[in-house]
Amino acid sequence: MRVLIAVPAFNEEATIADVIGRIRSALPDHDLLVVDDGSRDATGRIVAEQGVGMVRHLCNLGYGRAIQTALLYALRQQYDVLVTVDADGQHRPEQIRGLIEALAANGWDVCVGSRYVRERHYHGAPLGRRAGMQTFSLLVGLMTGQRIWDTTSGLRAIGRSAFAPLARWQFVDFHAEAIVYLLRLGFRLGEHPITVAERQHGRSMYSFGSALKYPLKTLLMVLIGLSHALLERTRSSR
Amino acid sequence: MTVLGTIVLDIVGLILILWLLNLVRLGRLYVGYGIVLLFGIVATLGVASVPPARAAVFGLLRAFFPGAELIVVMWAAFVLILIYVLSQLTRIVNRLATLVQELALEDTERPRGESLGEPVEPSARQDS
C-alpha cells in the first residue's frame, strides 16, 4: 500500500523541521510531501534543506486549497492513502500508523483522527470552540445519521476512493462540510482516537475575525454540501 | 405597500436566495460573499415584510431623500450588479488558484534545478 503523508504549511518556520523529523522517524517507509502555501518566512527553505518532497504555491491560497493540491498530487501519483498532518506540531506522527490500519481494517474511505471519540466529551477546549464542535457534530449526525465527534481534526487518512470527489469540489476547511458531503455520497467514514499536543509556536489559523466567520461559512457549506451530494446522487442514479 | 406587493417581494427575495446558494454550490460565488449577500437579502426582506419596520425605514429615507421610492429601485439594481461583479471576481480567483496549483504540481514533477522560482508576495486574501 502506497501512503503519502501531506503537511500543508503556511509560515511554519518554527515547527516545520521538527514535524518533518518526527514524521520521518515514526514512518520511514512512507512518502512525505509538504504543501508550502506561499509562506513568506523560511518554511520553504527549511523544507528544501530537509530534502523532502514539496509542492510550493506561488501565493497563499488557503488551507482548503492546500489540501486540494495534496489530493491532486496523490491522485496523479497513484497513492492508495493520503494522510494529512498539521504543520504546527500538534499531531503525534506515531499515531498515524494506527489511523491507516483502522482505515484498512474497517473498510472506511476516510478515517478521522479524533480527539473526542473515546470519551465522547469535549473536555479541555475553550467554551466557544466546544459549543461550535458540539453543534457541528450534532448537525453532521442529524444530516447523515452518523455522529462524527471531531469534525475539525486536521489529522485524517483518506483512501484513494475519496480522492477524486474531494479534489473536484470546493471546500473551505475540509471540516463538517466535507464529512456531510462524503457521507451523503455513500462513502464510509470512521473515527480513530488520537491525542494532540499543545501548539508551541505561532498562532492558530483561526483569528478573532475568522472565529466569527467560521461557523457561518461552515454552516452554509454544510447545507450546500448536503444539497450538492443529493443532486449528484440523483444525477448518477438516472 | 400592499399585501400583494409584500408577497411578490418575498418571492423575488426567495428566488434571489436560491440563485445565490446555487452560485456558491457551483463554486461561482465565494462562500464569504454569499454569507454577506444572504444576510443583506434576509434583512431587506425582514424589513419589507414587517409594516412598522418598513414604515420606519421609509420615514428615515424620506427625511434625507425626497425620492425614496427611487432609492429602493437603485438598491435592487445595486444588489444585482454586486452579485454579478462578485461572481465574476470569484471565477477569476478560482481560475488563478487553479493555475497556481497546476504550476506548483508541475514544478514538483520537474527535474531538480528547473524550478519556476520563489513564491511571490501573497495576495490580500490569506486564509491558512
GROMACS .gro file of C-alpha atoms in nm, chain A residues 9-10 33 36-40 51-63 65-66 68-69 72-73 76-77 169-170 172 205 213 216-218 220-221 224 227-228 231 235, chain B residues 20-22 24-27 30-32 34-35 38-39 93-98 100-109 112 115-123 125-128:
model
   88
    9ALA     CA    1   0.218   2.466   0.582
   10PHE     CA    2   0.186   2.844   0.586
   33LEU     CA    3   0.507   1.588   0.093
   36ASP     CA    4   0.404   2.522   0.117
   37ASP     CA    5   0.105   2.752   0.081
   38GLY     CA    6   0.300   3.062  -0.025
   39SER     CA    7   0.486   3.110   0.305
   40ARG     CA    8   0.665   3.442   0.345
   51GLY     CA    9   1.527   1.706   0.115
   52VAL     CA   10   1.154   1.641   0.148
   53GLY     CA   11   0.912   1.649  -0.145
   54MET     CA   12   0.748   1.989  -0.168
   55VAL     CA   13   0.467   2.147  -0.367
   56ARG     CA   14   0.502   2.522  -0.349
   57HIS     CA   15   0.211   2.758  -0.414
   58LEU     CA   16   0.335   3.085  -0.562
   59CYS     CA   17   0.093   3.272  -0.335
   60ASN     CA   18  -0.123   3.191  -0.034
   61LEU     CA   19  -0.441   3.007  -0.139
   62GLY     CA   20  -0.572   2.893   0.198
   63TYR     CA   21  -0.591   2.563   0.387
   65ARG     CA   22  -0.671   2.468  -0.150
   66ALA     CA   23  -0.350   2.331   0.009
   68GLN     CA   24  -0.680   2.000  -0.254
   69THR     CA   25  -0.328   2.029  -0.403
   72LEU     CA   26  -0.439   1.616  -0.675
   73TYR     CA   27  -0.078   1.511  -0.621
   76ARG     CA   28  -0.176   1.178  -1.012
   77GLN     CA   29   0.098   0.980  -0.840
  169TRP     CA   30  -1.539   2.026  -0.522
  170GLN     CA   31  -1.462   2.344  -0.332
  172VAL     CA   32  -1.348   2.581   0.285
  205MET     CA   33  -0.516   2.997   1.162
  213LYS     CA   34  -1.694   3.391   1.021
  216LEU     CA   35  -2.143   3.089   0.938
  217LYS     CA   36  -1.925   2.976   0.649
  218THR     CA   37  -1.922   2.616   0.766
  220LEU     CA   38  -2.367   2.743   0.481
  221MET     CA   39  -2.118   2.500   0.327
  224ILE     CA   40  -2.473   2.336   0.030
  227SER     CA   41  -2.770   1.957  -0.143
  228HIS     CA   42  -2.474   1.908  -0.378
  231LEU     CA   43  -2.808   1.635  -0.657
  235ARG     CA   44  -2.793   1.257  -1.138
  258LEU     CA   45  -2.709   3.273  -0.456
  259LEU     CA   46  -2.696   2.930  -0.293
  260ASN     CA   47  -2.665   2.767  -0.633
  262VAL     CA   48  -2.195   2.907  -0.412
  263ARG     CA   49  -2.265   2.537  -0.478
  264LEU     CA   50  -2.121   2.564  -0.827
  265GLY     CA   51  -1.814   2.748  -0.696
  268TYR     CA   52  -1.710   3.267  -0.279
  269VAL     CA   53  -1.889   3.144   0.033
  270GLY     CA   54  -1.784   3.456   0.231
  272GLY     CA   55  -2.252   3.454  -0.022
  273ILE     CA   56  -2.299   3.496   0.353
  276LEU     CA   57  -2.765   3.640   0.217
  277PHE     CA   58  -2.768   3.847   0.535
  331VAL     CA   59  -0.987   3.400  -0.833
  332ASN     CA   60  -1.078   3.032  -0.887
  333ARG     CA   61  -0.901   3.025  -1.222
  334LEU     CA   62  -0.597   3.192  -1.069
  335ALA     CA   63  -0.594   2.944  -0.779
  336THR     CA   64  -0.619   2.650  -1.021
  338VAL     CA   65  -0.118   2.836  -0.907
  339GLN     CA   66  -0.196   2.476  -0.808
  340GLU     CA   67  -0.111   2.342  -1.153
  341LEU     CA   68   0.216   2.538  -1.164
  342ALA     CA   69   0.309   2.406  -0.820
  343LEU     CA   70   0.232   2.047  -0.917
  344GLU     CA   71   0.417   2.079  -1.247
  345ASP     CA   72   0.715   2.234  -1.070
  346THR     CA   73   0.727   1.937  -0.832
  347GLU     CA   74   0.728   1.689  -1.119
  350ARG     CA   75   1.559   1.944  -0.983
  353SER     CA   76   1.226   2.538  -1.057
  354LEU     CA   77   0.979   2.809  -1.158
  355GLY     CA   78   1.116   3.036  -0.887
  356GLU     CA   79   1.045   3.179  -0.546
  357PRO     CA   80   0.693   3.249  -0.419
  358VAL     CA   81   0.567   3.598  -0.496
  359GLU     CA   82   0.425   3.834  -0.238
  360PRO     CA   83   0.095   3.673  -0.132
  361SER     CA   84  -0.239   3.830  -0.225
  363ARG     CA   85  -0.665   3.701   0.099
  364GLN     CA   86  -0.472   3.477   0.335
  365ASP     CA   87  -0.680   3.207   0.497
  366SER     CA   88  -0.439   2.941   0.617
   0.00000   0.00000   0.00000
